[in-house]
Structure formats: structure tokens, C-alpha cells
């Protein structure tokens, strides 16, 4: 039943299962940060656990789609969460601070927002429900891991370079959407489910609101990093 295509499509926004996974995400995030000195001794285990969660989440998703005969071209791993996943996997294998700048902006707050208003039809304990929330949570936890345990930091100028990089990524995706009749990066239209994007309007207004929202997300994401960097500089 938990792997069925047609059953358990009863997801309700802010239902008990939805709120429960959000609270679990917050609790584990707090645990990763507050108990960082203790967990430093298990850093390698944390690193490879997140690494394999990301890989298995992405692979199992496509295995399920193929096994159930529901895979479509729109399921190609070109959504923002998949891009974040690939960057995080790359960083776990090969440290690269500049690559982290992009992951920081697209891999922390966006997955959290996606968990708050998910594009989801399936209810707990369906595979898609479990995969969706674990996958998005692992992306955000990976960003926390790099900041807390690998001591990655992001300069203020990265807000604008990151914004430029996202737009450069979005440009070929925009034309690919037209070519394949897909909706990668949600550039063709908002999500089918009721999410934040549903309030962005249509046509040119939709794209303007996307750009404004991206900038707002980037600045909001950077604020705690700015506080952290300032505190560390004041301590020498």
C-alpha cells in the first residue's frame, strides 16, 4: 500500500503527520547545532549518513517511478532540490567553498519552505511522503553540516553572485521547459498543489515575483550567516 500509485492520496496541509515531521526536522536541526561539540566525535558518521540519504532519496524516487510505470520526462532530476542534492553530494566528495555558496542559498531555506507547503498528494506512511520530507530535510541538514562541522562561511557578496548563478541556471531550464513541455524550477507555471508559488500570479508578474522572492530568500538566508561571521570576527 505504501508504494501504491493510486492509494493514500489524502495529504492535508498542517495535518498531524505534516506538523509532526516539521517538528522532527526542527528538533534534529537543533540537535545538530546545539550538541555540535559532542557530535564532532561522530562527524564522519554524520557526513556519510547524509551523503547516502541524498543518494538513496534521489535513486529510490526514480526506481519507484519506473517500477510503477509513472516516469515522465518531467521527472528528470532538474528541479531545484535535485540540483541541490547533486551539489551537496559533490561537496561531500570534494570540498569546494565556491560551490557551497550556491548550495547555501538554494539548499537551505527553499527545501524548508517546500516542507512547509509541500507539493504532495500522498499521506504518511506512503513512500512518497517519507521520501519527500526526508530528502528535503537532508538537503537542509547538509547545509548545516558544512557550516557547523566543516566551518564553511559565505561572504556577503555571494548573495549577488548566487542570485546571478541561479538565473544563469534558470535560463537554459526555461527553454528546456518550452522544448519538453515541462516545469523544471517551476518556471513554466506554479505548482499544481497549493503552495507559496500559487500566489505569484501569472505571465510576466509571475516571473517578477519569482525574482523578488528569490532575492528575499537569499537575503533572509544570509542574515544568520552575517551574524555568525560578525561574531567570529569580533572574537578574533
Coordinates of C-alpha atoms in Angstrom, one line a residue:
X1 CA 0.0 0.0 0.0
X2 CA 2.8 2.5 0.8
X3 CA 4.1 2.1 -2.7
X4 CA 0.8 2.3 -4.5
X5 CA 0.2 5.0 -7.1
X6 CA -3.5 5.4 -6.5
X7 CA -3.9 4.8 -2.7
X8 CA -3.2 7.1 0.3
X9 CA -3.7 10.3 -1.7
X10 CA -5.2 12.1 1.4
X11 CA -2.4 14.6 2.3
X12 CA -3.7 17.6 4.3
X13 CA -1.7 20.7 4.9
X14 CA -0.7 21.1 8.6
X15 CA -2.3 17.8 9.5
X16 CA -0.9 15.8 12.4
X17 CA 1.6 13.9 10.3
X18 CA 2.7 17.0 8.4
X19 CA 3.2 19.1 11.6
X20 CA 5.0 16.1 13.2
X21 CA 7.6 15.8 10.5
X22 CA 8.2 19.6 10.6
X23 CA 8.7 19.4 14.4
X24 CA 11.1 16.5 13.9
X25 CA 13.0 18.5 11.4
X26 CA 13.4 21.4 13.8
X27 CA 14.3 19.1 16.7
X28 CA 17.1 17.3 14.7
X29 CA 18.4 20.6 13.3
X30 CA 18.6 21.9 16.9
X31 CA 20.4 18.7 17.9
X32 CA 22.9 19.1 15.1
X33 CA 23.8 22.6 16.2
X34 CA 23.4 22.6 20.0
X35 CA 25.3 19.3 20.5
X36 CA 27.9 20.0 17.9
X37 CA 30.9 19.7 20.3
X38 CA 29.7 16.2 21.3
X39 CA 28.8 15.2 17.7
X40 CA 32.2 16.3 16.4
X41 CA 33.4 12.9 17.5
X42 CA 30.9 11.3 15.1
X43 CA 31.5 13.8 12.2
X44 CA 32.4 11.1 9.7
X45 CA 29.3 9.1 10.5
X46 CA 27.1 12.2 10.1
X47 CA 28.8 13.1 6.8
X48 CA 28.3 9.7 5.2
X49 CA 24.8 9.3 6.6
X50 CA 23.7 12.5 4.9
X51 CA 25.6 11.5 1.8
X52 CA 23.8 8.2 1.4
X53 CA 20.4 9.6 2.4
X54 CA 20.7 12.1 -0.5
X55 CA 21.8 9.4 -3.0
X56 CA 19.2 6.9 -1.9
X57 CA 16.4 9.5 -1.9
X58 CA 17.2 10.5 -5.5
X59 CA 17.7 6.9 -6.7
X60 CA 14.7 5.4 -4.9
X61 CA 12.4 8.1 -6.3
X62 CA 13.3 7.2 -9.9
X63 CA 13.2 3.5 -9.2
X64 CA 9.6 3.9 -7.8
X65 CA 8.6 5.9 -10.8
X66 CA 9.9 3.4 -13.3
X67 CA 8.6 0.4 -11.3
X68 CA 5.1 1.9 -11.2
X69 CA 5.2 2.9 -14.9
X70 CA 4.7 6.6 -14.0
X71 CA 8.1 8.0 -15.0
X72 CA 7.8 11.0 -17.4
X73 CA 10.3 13.4 -18.9
X74 CA 9.2 16.0 -16.3
X75 CA 10.7 13.7 -13.7
X76 CA 14.2 14.3 -14.9
X77 CA 16.4 15.4 -12.0
X78 CA 16.4 19.0 -13.0
X79 CA 14.3 20.5 -10.2
X80 CA 16.0 22.8 -7.6
X81 CA 16.1 20.1 -4.9
X82 CA 17.8 17.7 -7.3
X83 CA 20.4 20.3 -8.2
X84 CA 20.9 21.0 -4.5
X85 CA 21.3 17.2 -4.0
X86 CA 24.0 16.9 -6.6
X87 CA 25.9 19.9 -5.3
X88 CA 25.8 18.5 -1.8
X89 CA 26.9 15.1 -2.9
X90 CA 29.8 16.7 -4.8
X91 CA 30.8 18.7 -1.8
X92 CA 30.8 15.6 0.4
X93 CA 33.3 14.0 -2.0
X94 CA 35.3 17.1 -3.0
X95 CA 35.5 20.3 -0.8
X96 CA 34.7 23.4 -2.8
X97 CA 33.8 26.6 -0.9
X98 CA 32.6 28.5 -4.0
X99 CA 30.2 25.6 -4.9
X100 CA 28.9 25.8 -1.3
X101 CA 27.9 29.5 -1.9
X102 CA 25.2 28.3 -4.3
X103 CA 24.2 25.3 -2.2
X104 CA 23.8 27.7 0.8
X105 CA 21.2 29.8 -1.0
X106 CA 19.3 27.1 -2.8
X107 CA 19.7 24.2 -0.4
X108 CA 18.7 25.6 3.0
X109 CA 15.6 27.9 3.1
X110 CA 14.0 26.6 -0.2
X111 CA 13.8 23.0 1.0
X112 CA 12.4 24.2 4.3
X113 CA 9.7 26.2 2.5
X114 CA 9.0 23.2 0.4
X115 CA 8.4 21.1 3.5
X116 CA 6.1 23.8 5.0
X117 CA 3.9 24.0 1.8
X118 CA 4.8 20.7 0.0
X119 CA 3.6 19.7 -3.4
X120 CA 2.3 16.5 -2.1
X121 CA -0.8 14.3 -2.5
X122 CA 0.3 11.2 -0.5
X123 CA -0.2 10.8 3.2
X124 CA 2.0 9.2 5.9
X125 CA 3.3 6.5 5.7
X126 CA 3.3 6.4 1.9
X127 CA 6.8 6.1 0.3
X128 CA 6.4 9.4 -1.5
X129 CA 5.6 11.2 1.8
X130 CA 8.6 9.7 3.6
X131 CA 10.9 10.2 0.7
X132 CA 9.8 13.8 0.1
X133 CA 10.3 15.0 3.7
X134 CA 13.5 13.0 4.4
X135 CA 15.1 14.2 1.1
X136 CA 14.3 17.9 1.6
X137 CA 15.3 17.7 5.3
X138 CA 18.6 16.0 4.4
X139 CA 19.4 18.8 1.9
X140 CA 19.0 21.4 4.6
X141 CA 20.9 19.3 7.2
X142 CA 23.7 19.0 4.7
X143 CA 24.0 22.8 4.6
X144 CA 24.0 22.9 8.4
X145 CA 26.7 20.2 8.4
X146 CA 29.0 22.2 6.1
X147 CA 28.6 25.3 8.2
X148 CA 28.8 23.7 11.7
X149 CA 31.2 20.8 11.1
X150 CA 33.3 21.8 8.1
X151 CA 33.2 25.5 9.0
X152 CA 32.2 26.8 5.6
X153 CA 31.4 30.5 5.6
X154 CA 29.7 32.7 2.9
X155 CA 30.8 36.3 2.1
X156 CA 28.2 39.0 1.7
X157 CA 28.9 39.4 -2.0
X158 CA 27.8 35.8 -2.5
X159 CA 24.2 37.0 -2.2
X160 CA 24.5 38.7 -5.6
X161 CA 26.8 36.1 -7.2
X162 CA 24.5 33.3 -6.0
X163 CA 21.5 35.2 -7.4
X164 CA 23.3 35.6 -10.7
X165 CA 24.2 31.9 -10.8
X166 CA 20.6 30.8 -10.2
X167 CA 19.5 33.0 -13.0
X168 CA 22.2 31.6 -15.3
X169 CA 21.0 28.1 -14.4
X170 CA 17.3 29.1 -14.9
X171 CA 17.9 30.4 -18.5
X172 CA 18.6 27.1 -20.2
X173 CA 16.0 25.4 -18.0
X174 CA 13.4 28.0 -19.2
X175 CA 14.0 27.0 -22.9
X176 CA 14.2 23.3 -21.9
X177 CA 10.7 23.6 -20.4
X178 CA 9.4 25.0 -23.6
X179 CA 11.0 22.3 -25.6
X180 CA 9.9 19.4 -23.4
X181 CA 6.7 20.9 -22.1
X182 CA 8.0 20.5 -18.5
X183 CA 8.0 22.7 -15.4
X184 CA 11.6 22.5 -14.0
X185 CA 12.4 25.1 -11.4
X186 CA 8.6 25.9 -11.7
X187 CA 9.4 28.4 -14.4
X188 CA 6.5 27.4 -16.7
X189 CA 3.8 27.8 -14.0
X190 CA 3.2 27.4 -10.2
X191 CA 2.9 24.0 -8.6
X192 CA -0.3 22.0 -9.1
X193 CA -0.8 21.8 -5.3
X194 CA -1.5 24.9 -3.2
X195 CA 1.9 26.3 -2.3
X196 CA 3.5 29.7 -1.9
X197 CA 4.0 29.9 -5.7
X198 CA 0.3 29.8 -6.1
X199 CA 0.1 33.4 -5.0
X200 CA 2.6 34.7 -7.5
X201 CA 0.2 35.5 -10.3
X202 CA 0.6 34.6 -14.0
X203 CA 2.6 35.7 -17.0
X204 CA 5.2 38.4 -16.5
X205 CA 4.0 39.1 -13.0
X206 CA 4.8 35.5 -12.1
X207 CA 8.4 35.9 -13.2
X208 CA 8.8 39.2 -11.5
X209 CA 7.5 37.8 -8.3
X210 CA 9.8 34.8 -8.6
X211 CA 12.8 37.1 -8.9
X212 CA 11.7 39.2 -6.0
X213 CA 11.1 36.1 -3.9
X214 CA 14.5 34.7 -4.8
X215 CA 16.2 37.8 -3.6
X216 CA 14.2 37.9 -0.4
X217 CA 15.0 34.3 0.3
X218 CA 18.7 34.9 -0.4
X219 CA 18.9 37.9 2.0
X220 CA 16.9 36.1 4.7
X221 CA 19.1 33.0 4.3
X222 CA 22.2 35.2 4.6
X223 CA 21.2 37.1 7.7
X224 CA 22.1 34.4 10.3
X225 CA 25.4 33.8 8.3
X226 CA 26.2 37.5 8.6
X227 CA 25.5 37.4 12.4
X228 CA 27.8 34.3 12.7
X229 CA 30.6 35.9 10.7
X230 CA 30.4 39.1 12.6
X231 CA 30.5 37.2 16.0
X232 CA 33.6 35.2 14.8
X233 CA 35.4 38.4 13.7
X234 CA 34.7 40.2 16.9
X235 CA 36.3 37.2 18.7
X236 CA 39.3 37.4 16.5

